GROMACS .gro file of C-alpha atoms in nm:
model
  450
    1MET     CA    1   1.300  -1.660   2.032
    2ARG     CA    2   1.227  -2.035   2.084
    3LYS     CA    3   0.888  -2.059   1.923
    4PRO     CA    4   0.984  -2.033   1.550
    5VAL     CA    5   1.273  -2.276   1.604
    6THR     CA    6   1.040  -2.517   1.780
    7ILE     CA    7   0.795  -2.498   1.491
    8PHE     CA    8   1.070  -2.563   1.238
    9LEU     CA    9   1.199  -2.864   1.428
   10HIS     CA   10   0.842  -2.978   1.478
   11VAL     CA   11   0.785  -2.987   1.102
   12ILE     CA   12   1.099  -3.189   1.039
   13PHE     CA   13   1.021  -3.427   1.324
   14CYS     CA   14   0.667  -3.474   1.197
   15SER     CA   15   0.787  -3.555   0.848
   16ALA     CA   16   1.019  -3.826   0.977
   17MET     CA   17   0.764  -3.959   1.226
   18LEU     CA   18   0.471  -3.963   0.986
   19LEU     CA   19   0.663  -4.143   0.716
   20ALA     CA   20   0.783  -4.416   0.951
   21ALA     CA   21   0.642  -4.734   0.804
   22PRO     CA   22   0.416  -4.961   1.010
   23HIS     CA   23   0.496  -5.326   1.069
   24GLU     CA   24   0.543  -5.550   0.766
   25SER     CA   25   0.249  -5.768   0.867
   26HIS     CA   26   0.013  -5.483   0.778
   27HIS     CA   27   0.129  -5.447   0.422
   28GLU     CA   28  -0.077  -5.701   0.238
   29LYS     CA   29  -0.192  -5.488  -0.055
   30LYS     CA   30  -0.504  -5.689  -0.136
   31ASP     CA   31  -0.625  -5.699   0.223
   32PHE     CA   32  -0.558  -5.327   0.267
   33LYS     CA   33  -0.754  -5.233  -0.044
   34SER     CA   34  -1.066  -5.426   0.051
   35ALA     CA   35  -1.048  -5.333   0.420
   36SER     CA   36  -0.990  -4.963   0.356
   37THR     CA   37  -1.272  -4.944   0.101
   38ALA     CA   38  -1.515  -5.112   0.340
   39ALA     CA   39  -1.408  -4.886   0.627
   40LEU     CA   40  -1.447  -4.569   0.420
   41GLN     CA   41  -1.793  -4.667   0.298
   42LYS     CA   42  -1.904  -4.748   0.652
   43LEU     CA   43  -1.769  -4.424   0.799
   44ILE     CA   44  -1.923  -4.206   0.527
   45LYS     CA   45  -2.261  -4.380   0.558
   46SER     CA   46  -2.267  -4.334   0.935
   47GLN     CA   47  -2.442  -4.044   1.108
   48HIS     CA   48  -2.118  -3.940   1.276
   49HIS     CA   49  -1.940  -3.644   1.115
   50VAL     CA   50  -1.578  -3.745   1.076
   51SER     CA   51  -1.458  -3.411   0.937
   52LYS     CA   52  -1.534  -3.075   1.097
   53PHE     CA   53  -1.498  -2.908   0.757
   54LEU     CA   54  -1.701  -3.136   0.529
   55ARG     CA   55  -2.031  -3.313   0.567
   56ASN     CA   56  -2.036  -3.684   0.493
   57SER     CA   57  -2.230  -3.617   0.173
   58ALA     CA   58  -1.946  -3.397   0.047
   59LEU     CA   59  -1.691  -3.659   0.149
   60ARG     CA   60  -1.890  -3.915  -0.047
   61GLN     CA   61  -1.846  -3.703  -0.361
   62TYR     CA   62  -1.471  -3.707  -0.310
   63TYR     CA   63  -1.439  -4.082  -0.251
   64GLN     CA   64  -1.717  -4.231  -0.461
   65ALA     CA   65  -1.561  -4.114  -0.787
   66GLN     CA   66  -1.239  -4.292  -0.689
   67GLY     CA   67  -1.399  -4.622  -0.588
   68TYR     CA   68  -1.372  -4.540  -0.216
   69ARG     CA   69  -0.996  -4.571  -0.222
   70PRO     CA   70  -0.810  -4.377   0.049
   71PHE     CA   71  -0.623  -4.067  -0.062
   72TRP     CA   72  -0.364  -4.026   0.211
   73PHE     CA   73  -0.289  -4.383   0.325
   74ASP     CA   74  -0.175  -4.691   0.138
   75GLU     CA   75  -0.056  -5.035   0.241
   76ASN     CA   76   0.268  -4.875   0.362
   77GLY     CA   77   0.090  -4.631   0.593
   78ILE     CA   78   0.072  -4.253   0.560
   79LYS     CA   79   0.172  -4.126   0.214
   80SER     CA   80   0.431  -3.857   0.152
   81ILE     CA   81   0.171  -3.635  -0.016
   82ALA     CA   82  -0.021  -3.619   0.315
   83VAL     CA   83   0.291  -3.501   0.498
   84GLU     CA   84   0.348  -3.252   0.218
   85LEU     CA   85  -0.004  -3.112   0.264
   86ILE     CA   86   0.040  -3.076   0.641
   87ASN     CA   87   0.368  -2.889   0.590
   88VAL     CA   88   0.212  -2.659   0.329
   89VAL     CA   89  -0.073  -2.570   0.565
   90GLN     CA   90   0.167  -2.515   0.856
   91LYS     CA   91   0.382  -2.278   0.652
   92ASP     CA   92   0.101  -2.086   0.480
   93PRO     CA   93   0.218  -1.720   0.470
   94VAL     CA   94  -0.132  -1.577   0.509
   95LEU     CA   95  -0.257  -1.792   0.797
   96GLY     CA   96   0.076  -1.802   0.978
   97PRO     CA   97   0.080  -1.960   1.326
   98ALA     CA   98  -0.302  -1.960   1.330
   99SER     CA   99  -0.308  -2.248   1.081
  100GLY     CA  100  -0.216  -2.505   1.347
  101LYS     CA  101  -0.513  -2.426   1.569
  102LEU     CA  102  -0.752  -2.365   1.280
  103PHE     CA  103  -0.694  -2.706   1.125
  104GLY     CA  104  -0.613  -2.901   1.443
  105LEU     CA  105  -0.274  -3.000   1.308
  106ARG     CA  106  -0.119  -3.092   1.641
  107ASP     CA  107  -0.390  -3.349   1.718
  108LEU     CA  108  -0.378  -3.474   1.360
  109ILE     CA  109  -0.002  -3.533   1.378
  110VAL     CA  110  -0.037  -3.718   1.709
  111THR     CA  111  -0.314  -3.935   1.561
  112ILE     CA  112  -0.108  -4.021   1.255
  113GLY     CA  113   0.188  -4.109   1.475
  114THR     CA  114  -0.033  -4.335   1.684
  115VAL     CA  115  -0.168  -4.512   1.375
  116GLN     CA  116   0.182  -4.556   1.233
  117SER     CA  117   0.340  -4.694   1.549
  118ALA     CA  118   0.057  -4.913   1.681
  119PRO     CA  119   0.140  -5.287   1.717
  120GLU     CA  120  -0.177  -5.368   1.524
  121PHE     CA  121  -0.269  -5.148   1.227
  122ASN     CA  122  -0.611  -4.997   1.302
  123ILE     CA  123  -0.773  -4.965   0.960
  124THR     CA  124  -1.078  -4.781   1.097
  125LYS     CA  125  -0.861  -4.523   1.273
  126ALA     CA  126  -0.650  -4.481   0.961
  127MET     CA  127  -0.955  -4.422   0.739
  128GLN     CA  128  -1.104  -4.177   0.990
  129THR     CA  129  -0.777  -3.988   0.963
  130ASP     CA  130  -0.788  -4.011   0.584
  131LEU     CA  131  -1.132  -3.845   0.586
  132LYS     CA  132  -1.011  -3.574   0.825
  133ILE     CA  133  -0.717  -3.493   0.600
  134THR     CA  134  -0.951  -3.467   0.302
  135GLY     CA  135  -1.163  -3.219   0.496
  136ILE     CA  136  -0.851  -3.016   0.578
  137TYR     CA  137  -0.749  -3.023   0.213
  138ASP     CA  138  -1.089  -2.897   0.100
  139GLU     CA  139  -1.104  -2.614   0.357
  140TYR     CA  140  -0.747  -2.506   0.294
  141MET     CA  141  -0.799  -2.500  -0.082
  142LYS     CA  142  -1.108  -2.280  -0.037
  143ARG     CA  143  -0.905  -2.035   0.168
  144VAL     CA  144  -0.619  -2.031  -0.081
  145ALA     CA  145  -0.860  -1.984  -0.372
  146SER     CA  146  -1.068  -1.696  -0.235
  147GLY     CA  147  -0.929  -1.594   0.104
  148SER     CA  148  -1.021  -1.656   0.465
  149ILE     CA  149  -1.237  -1.348   0.522
  150ASP     CA  150  -1.609  -1.369   0.597
  151TRP     CA  151  -1.703  -1.177   0.283
  152ASN     CA  152  -2.063  -1.110   0.383
  153ALA     CA  153  -1.951  -0.967   0.718
  154PHE     CA  154  -1.693  -0.754   0.537
  155GLN     CA  155  -1.957  -0.614   0.302
  156ARG     CA  156  -2.182  -0.533   0.598
  157LYS     CA  157  -1.892  -0.343   0.752
  158LEU     CA  158  -1.849  -0.140   0.433
  159GLU     CA  159  -2.221  -0.063   0.435
  160ALA     CA  160  -2.196   0.050   0.798
  161LEU     CA  161  -1.907   0.282   0.708
  162GLU     CA  162  -2.120   0.439   0.438
  163GLU     CA  163  -2.419   0.481   0.666
  164GLU     CA  164  -2.239   0.599   0.980
  165LYS     CA  165  -1.938   0.789   0.848
  166LYS     CA  166  -2.035   0.857   0.485
  167ILE     CA  167  -1.730   0.665   0.363
  168LEU     CA  168  -1.810   0.517   0.022
  169ALA     CA  169  -1.580   0.214  -0.008
  170SER     CA  170  -1.610  -0.056  -0.273
  171TRP     CA  171  -1.418  -0.384  -0.290
  172ASP     CA  172  -1.477  -0.673  -0.530
  173ARG     CA  173  -1.360  -1.031  -0.485
  174TYR     CA  174  -1.274  -1.272  -0.764
  175GLY     CA  175  -1.060  -1.562  -0.643
  176ALA     CA  176  -0.994  -1.886  -0.830
  177TYR     CA  177  -1.300  -2.107  -0.854
  178LYS     CA  178  -1.175  -2.447  -0.970
  179ASN     CA  179  -1.293  -2.800  -0.899
  180ARG     CA  180  -1.107  -2.896  -0.583
  181ARG     CA  181  -1.184  -3.266  -0.622
  182LYS     CA  182  -1.036  -3.283  -0.972
  183LEU     CA  183  -0.730  -3.093  -0.855
  184LEU     CA  184  -0.684  -3.347  -0.575
  185TYR     CA  185  -0.718  -3.645  -0.810
  186LYS     CA  186  -0.452  -3.494  -1.036
  187ALA     CA  187  -0.223  -3.418  -0.741
  188LEU     CA  188  -0.259  -3.776  -0.614
  189LYS     CA  189  -0.174  -3.909  -0.957
  190ASN     CA  190   0.143  -3.695  -0.959
  191ASN     CA  191   0.205  -3.756  -0.586
  192HIS     CA  192   0.259  -3.382  -0.547
  193ILE     CA  193   0.017  -3.155  -0.355
  194TYR     CA  194   0.175  -2.835  -0.488
  195SER     CA  195   0.016  -2.886  -0.829
  196ALA     CA  196  -0.326  -2.844  -0.665
  197VAL     CA  197  -0.232  -2.554  -0.437
  198ASN     CA  198  -0.049  -2.362  -0.710
  199ALA     CA  199  -0.350  -2.398  -0.940
  200VAL     CA  200  -0.558  -2.171  -0.713
  201ASN     CA  201  -0.299  -1.960  -0.529
  202TYR     CA  202  -0.204  -1.604  -0.626
  203THR     CA  203   0.048  -1.572  -0.907
  204TYR     CA  204   0.155  -1.208  -0.888
  205PRO     CA  205   0.531  -1.134  -0.873
  206MET     CA  206   0.454  -0.875  -0.602
  207ALA     CA  207   0.306  -1.151  -0.386
  208LYS     CA  208   0.633  -1.343  -0.402
  209GLU     CA  209   0.817  -1.025  -0.302
  210LEU     CA  210   0.585  -0.988  -0.004
  211GLU     CA  211   0.648  -1.349   0.097
  212LYS     CA  212   1.023  -1.283   0.091
  213ALA     CA  213   0.972  -0.968   0.298
  214LEU     CA  214   0.761  -1.170   0.542
  215GLN     CA  215   1.045  -1.417   0.591
  216ARG     CA  216   1.284  -1.128   0.651
  217TYR     CA  217   1.053  -0.967   0.909
  218GLU     CA  218   0.999  -1.300   1.085
  219GLN     CA  219   1.377  -1.332   1.113
  220ILE     CA  220   1.395  -0.982   1.264
  221ALA     CA  221   1.118  -1.079   1.508
  222GLN     CA  222   1.319  -1.386   1.613
  223GLU     CA  223   1.616  -1.159   1.681
  224GLY     CA  224   1.412  -0.937   1.913
  225GLY     CA  225   1.231  -0.697   1.679
  226TYR     CA  226   1.298  -0.341   1.568
  227ILE     CA  227   1.482  -0.090   1.784
  228ARG     CA  228   1.240   0.176   1.912
  229LEU     CA  229   1.336   0.542   1.881
  230PRO     CA  230   1.285   0.776   2.177
  231GLU     CA  231   1.072   1.091   2.166
  232PHE     CA  232   1.234   1.393   1.999
  233GLN     CA  233   1.109   1.691   1.800
  234LYS     CA  234   1.302   1.626   1.480
  235LEU     CA  235   1.644   1.524   1.354
  236SER     CA  236   1.808   1.629   1.029
  237GLN     CA  237   2.148   1.642   0.864
  238GLY     CA  238   2.405   1.822   1.075
  239ASP     CA  239   2.237   1.743   1.409
  240ARG     CA  240   2.421   1.559   1.684
  241ASP     CA  241   2.214   1.356   1.927
  242SER     CA  242   2.240   1.021   2.105
  243ALA     CA  243   1.916   0.921   1.930
  244VAL     CA  244   2.106   0.918   1.599
  245ILE     CA  245   2.293   0.608   1.721
  246LEU     CA  246   1.960   0.426   1.760
  247LEU     CA  247   1.840   0.570   1.429
  248ARG     CA  248   2.144   0.422   1.254
  249GLU     CA  249   2.079   0.081   1.407
  250ARG     CA  250   1.709   0.097   1.315
  251LEU     CA  251   1.785   0.187   0.952
  252LEU     CA  252   2.044  -0.091   0.940
  253GLN     CA  253   1.777  -0.341   1.053
  254SER     CA  254   1.542  -0.253   0.766
  255GLY     CA  255   1.821  -0.232   0.508
  256GLU     CA  256   1.824   0.139   0.423
  257LEU     CA  257   2.166   0.178   0.587
  258ASN     CA  258   2.449  -0.062   0.505
  259THR     CA  259   2.660   0.004   0.814
  260THR     CA  260   2.642   0.194   1.141
  261GLU     CA  261   3.006   0.297   1.108
  262CYS     CA  262   3.100   0.657   1.030
  263TYR     CA  263   3.419   0.825   0.915
  264ARG     CA  264   3.447   1.175   1.061
  265LEU     CA  265   3.813   1.214   1.148
  266ASP     CA  266   3.746   1.524   1.361
  267ARG     CA  267   3.533   1.329   1.610
  268ASN     CA  268   3.579   1.020   1.824
  269ALA     CA  269   3.376   0.708   1.747
  270SER     CA  270   3.093   0.788   1.989
  271GLN     CA  271   3.053   1.145   1.870
  272CYS     CA  272   3.072   1.032   1.510
  273LEU     CA  273   2.784   0.787   1.555
  274GLU     CA  274   2.576   1.062   1.714
  275TYR     CA  275   2.626   1.280   1.408
  276PHE     CA  276   2.342   1.293   1.148
  277ASP     CA  277   2.557   1.277   0.835
  278ALA     CA  278   2.486   1.245   0.462
  279ASP     CA  279   2.471   0.863   0.483
  280VAL     CA  280   2.197   0.881   0.746
  281THR     CA  281   2.012   1.141   0.537
  282ALA     CA  282   2.021   0.914   0.231
  283ALA     CA  283   1.900   0.620   0.440
  284VAL     CA  284   1.614   0.823   0.588
  285LYS     CA  285   1.511   0.934   0.238
  286ALA     CA  286   1.513   0.572   0.122
  287PHE     CA  287   1.294   0.475   0.419
  288GLN     CA  288   1.053   0.761   0.346
  289ARG     CA  289   1.036   0.664  -0.020
  290ASN     CA  290   0.968   0.301   0.066
  291HIS     CA  291   0.682   0.401   0.298
  292GLY     CA  292   0.510   0.663   0.083
  293LEU     CA  293   0.620   0.954   0.304
  294ILE     CA  294   0.741   1.301   0.209
  295VAL     CA  295   1.102   1.247   0.104
  296ASP     CA  296   1.297   1.523   0.280
  297GLY     CA  297   1.553   1.329   0.485
  298VAL     CA  298   1.419   1.479   0.808
  299VAL     CA  299   1.305   1.254   1.092
  300GLY     CA  300   1.000   1.441   1.218
  301PRO     CA  301   0.702   1.305   1.414
  302ASN     CA  302   0.548   1.123   1.114
  303THR     CA  303   0.869   0.956   0.999
  304ARG     CA  304   0.953   0.861   1.359
  305LYS     CA  305   0.603   0.713   1.393
  306HIS     CA  306   0.663   0.489   1.091
  307LEU     CA  307   1.011   0.393   1.214
  308ASN     CA  308   0.852   0.286   1.543
  309ILE     CA  309   0.598   0.053   1.383
  310THR     CA  310   0.682  -0.284   1.535
  311VAL     CA  311   0.795  -0.575   1.322
  312GLU     CA  312   0.492  -0.770   1.449
  313GLU     CA  313   0.265  -0.500   1.306
  314LYS     CA  314   0.448  -0.519   0.974
  315ILE     CA  315   0.410  -0.898   0.969
  316ALA     CA  316   0.036  -0.860   1.030
  317MET     CA  317   0.011  -0.603   0.749
  318ILE     CA  318   0.193  -0.830   0.504
  319ARG     CA  319  -0.030  -1.125   0.593
  320LEU     CA  320  -0.336  -0.903   0.540
  321ASN     CA  321  -0.214  -0.787   0.199
  322LEU     CA  322  -0.135  -1.144   0.093
  323GLU     CA  323  -0.489  -1.234   0.201
  324ARG     CA  324  -0.620  -0.951  -0.020
  325MET     CA  325  -0.424  -1.091  -0.313
  326ARG     CA  326  -0.629  -1.408  -0.279
  327TRP     CA  327  -0.937  -1.198  -0.355
  328LEU     CA  328  -0.796  -1.091  -0.693
  329PRO     CA  329  -0.821  -1.265  -1.032
  330ARG     CA  330  -0.547  -1.521  -1.087
  331THR     CA  331  -0.452  -1.397  -1.431
  332LEU     CA  332  -0.468  -1.051  -1.582
  333GLY     CA  333  -0.325  -1.145  -1.920
  334LYS     CA  334   0.011  -1.053  -2.070
  335ARG     CA  335  -0.060  -0.680  -2.062
  336TYR     CA  336  -0.237  -0.507  -1.777
  337VAL     CA  337  -0.242  -0.195  -1.563
  338LEU     CA  338  -0.182  -0.239  -1.191
  339VAL     CA  339  -0.250   0.042  -0.943
  340ASN     CA  340  -0.080   0.044  -0.603
  341ILE     CA  341  -0.325   0.268  -0.418
  342ALA     CA  342  -0.119   0.294  -0.100
  343ASP     CA  343   0.190   0.400  -0.299
  344TYR     CA  344   0.003   0.637  -0.538
  345THR     CA  345   0.164   0.456  -0.829
  346LEU     CA  346   0.041   0.304  -1.155
  347TYR     CA  347   0.231   0.025  -1.329
  348MET     CA  348   0.193  -0.094  -1.687
  349ILE     CA  349   0.290  -0.462  -1.698
  350ASP     CA  350   0.391  -0.608  -2.033
  351ASP     CA  351   0.468  -0.981  -2.040
  352GLY     CA  352   0.574  -0.979  -1.675
  353ASN     CA  353   0.790  -0.666  -1.700
  354VAL     CA  354   0.711  -0.311  -1.587
  355SER     CA  355   0.705  -0.104  -1.908
  356LEU     CA  356   0.562   0.213  -1.752
  357GLU     CA  357   0.545   0.358  -1.402
  358MET     CA  358   0.384   0.687  -1.304
  359PRO     CA  359   0.250   0.869  -0.997
  360ILE     CA  360  -0.129   0.897  -0.970
  361VAL     CA  361  -0.397   1.065  -0.763
  362VAL     CA  362  -0.613   0.832  -0.551
  363GLY     CA  363  -0.938   0.881  -0.364
  364GLU     CA  364  -0.959   1.059  -0.032
  365LYS     CA  365  -1.073   0.897   0.292
  366ARG     CA  366  -1.446   0.955   0.237
  367HIS     CA  367  -1.428   0.847  -0.127
  368PRO     CA  368  -1.150   0.583  -0.142
  369THR     CA  369  -1.042   0.438  -0.473
  370PRO     CA  370  -1.253   0.126  -0.541
  371VAL     CA  371  -1.068  -0.206  -0.563
  372PHE     CA  372  -1.172  -0.404  -0.870
  373SER     CA  373  -1.052  -0.573  -1.187
  374ASN     CA  374  -1.197  -0.544  -1.535
  375LYS     CA  375  -1.106  -0.555  -1.901
  376MET     CA  376  -1.018  -0.231  -2.080
  377SER     CA  377  -1.117  -0.179  -2.441
  378SER     CA  378  -0.950   0.162  -2.476
  379VAL     CA  379  -0.740   0.416  -2.290
  380VAL     CA  380  -0.805   0.791  -2.314
  381LEU     CA  381  -0.493   1.004  -2.287
  382ASN     CA  382  -0.532   1.361  -2.161
  383PRO     CA  383  -0.907   1.333  -2.096
  384TYR     CA  384  -1.123   1.639  -2.043
  385TRP     CA  385  -1.122   1.745  -1.681
  386ARG     CA  386  -1.342   1.998  -1.513
  387VAL     CA  387  -1.098   2.156  -1.273
  388PRO     CA  388  -1.251   2.181  -0.922
  389GLN     CA  389  -1.309   2.538  -0.813
  390SER     CA  390  -1.104   2.484  -0.497
  391ILE     CA  391  -0.799   2.403  -0.714
  392VAL     CA  392  -0.875   2.697  -0.942
  393LYS     CA  393  -0.877   2.938  -0.649
  394ARG     CA  394  -0.583   2.795  -0.451
  395GLU     CA  395  -0.347   2.689  -0.730
  396LEU     CA  396  -0.434   2.819  -1.076
  397VAL     CA  397  -0.527   3.183  -1.014
  398PRO     CA  398  -0.201   3.259  -0.825
  399LYS     CA  399  -0.009   3.123  -1.127
  400LEU     CA  400  -0.213   3.338  -1.366
  401VAL     CA  401  -0.146   3.649  -1.159
  402LYS     CA  402   0.225   3.597  -1.226
  403ASP     CA  403   0.186   3.479  -1.586
  404PRO     CA  404  -0.149   3.494  -1.774
  405TYR     CA  405  -0.024   3.228  -2.017
  406ALA     CA  406   0.099   2.986  -1.748
  407LEU     CA  407  -0.178   2.736  -1.827
  408VAL     CA  408  -0.166   2.759  -2.205
  409ALA     CA  409   0.137   2.531  -2.221
  410GLN     CA  410  -0.066   2.271  -2.030
  411GLY     CA  411  -0.344   2.288  -2.287
  412MET     CA  412  -0.590   2.461  -2.055
  413ARG     CA  413  -0.879   2.659  -2.196
  414MET     CA  414  -1.121   2.887  -2.014
  415HIS     CA  415  -1.495   2.877  -2.086
  416ALA     CA  416  -1.798   3.070  -1.968
  417ASP     CA  417  -1.956   2.752  -1.827
  418TRP     CA  418  -1.915   2.372  -1.819
  419ASN     CA  419  -2.029   2.334  -2.181
  420GLU     CA  420  -1.731   2.282  -2.409
  421SER     CA  421  -1.905   2.473  -2.690
  422SER     CA  422  -1.957   2.780  -2.471
  423PRO     CA  423  -1.754   3.097  -2.544
  424ASP     CA  424  -1.391   3.077  -2.440
  425TYR     CA  425  -1.164   3.359  -2.328
  426ASP     CA  426  -0.806   3.470  -2.375
  427PHE     CA  427  -0.625   3.439  -2.043
  428ALA     CA  428  -0.434   3.764  -2.108
  429THR     CA  429  -0.752   3.974  -2.134
  430ILE     CA  430  -0.838   3.928  -1.765
  431ASP     CA  431  -0.695   4.104  -1.461
  432TRP     CA  432  -0.630   3.795  -1.251
  433SER     CA  433  -0.533   3.990  -0.941
  434ILE     CA  434  -0.889   4.125  -0.922
  435MET     CA  435  -1.038   3.783  -0.985
  436ASN     CA  436  -0.830   3.638  -0.707
  437VAL     CA  437  -0.960   3.899  -0.466
  438ASN     CA  438  -1.333   3.908  -0.531
  439GLY     CA  439  -1.384   3.551  -0.643
  440VAL     CA  440  -1.581   3.642  -0.959
  441PHE     CA  441  -1.378   3.387  -1.151
  442ILE     CA  442  -1.502   3.106  -0.932
  443ARG     CA  443  -1.859   3.176  -1.031
  444GLU     CA  444  -1.822   3.258  -1.397
  445HIS     CA  445  -1.533   3.080  -1.562
  446LYS     CA  446  -1.437   2.716  -1.605
  447PHE     CA  447  -1.126   2.539  -1.736
  448TYR     CA  448  -1.099   2.256  -1.989
  449PRO     CA  449  -0.785   2.077  -2.104
  450PRO     CA  450  -0.778   2.006  -2.480
   0.00000   0.00000   0.00000
């Protein structure tokens, strides 16, 4: 419970501490300019690597174009844009608490505080820090632009899945490949680091929704996390069980239930809360709908399993999905189709608004739907589909036994083979009950939509 509060206070304290101005005797603008330029040139020319993220040659490219002027310090000490960058990195929704260790922020903050409060302004120490912050900026911008994953290692893992388990998975990465140096120069001119970060970060409305959900889950984590349900076979409307009290509280935590109160006048308060009423059923259905489960209002093993996913696991999943959004193109145009594979849903986006939403079929485990982005020149409605024989046998033939014309309304046609020009047959001329028994249909006849 203390850690998030400590981090929040730490950020505020750092901002105040870092912006504390050094002594007036250090503020001679002319002396600072010449001394800082000389110090930067000397440090970059040295064999010592000042930044753990950038080689000195890369740092030279950053500073040489700007006349070896410091980016993050001026004659008044540390600049507000440097503090802004540190806070942005600390609060990054994808990296989370790991950002502090990854970028060495604690040591950096201590160093800046030492430089700011020293009796004598150490120009060399200040410029070393300036170079370190530039390295942090460059590394952070790379991660925001294209993600933090080791892409080559990820591709090797996909290849191993194909070789060992015959799972054919495909995932493309796009990212935002912009000149980080030019973005920094522009941000420094505007004294606003967000202009650089926003230029490469994801822009999808769904990402912002995930960030809001992340904040909500982090708040729940601070309050102790989700209530865990005990083991039970199943619960449904009309049941009375002490576990329903916990179920109410759990659904209240995630927002599917507005209150844990109940209003059965024929029961006392305790018995009422144990009763699985219509409000609980509606809340369970909402939870199932939100998690891509069968929406039946019954809390069976699978629904209970999802209810018992910890808030920490949900936070990790959100961070992972935000990371994946950094692999995607930054703009898809005014009109585009977006597929939520996990939710089996397709969205047509028109000028930022959802103009069409429909359920879809996605790939199975061994042949998952590939993740990619590309331009579409045309869309085919009601394409030809060779119905798999397993579906023909399990689903279509039983319908035809009851009604030979059941598929005509769907535009289905039956052919002698896969060739569309092959002879077709009238559904009513076939005894489907015989076909269903001996399986002749499976070998001889095929379906085509129009």
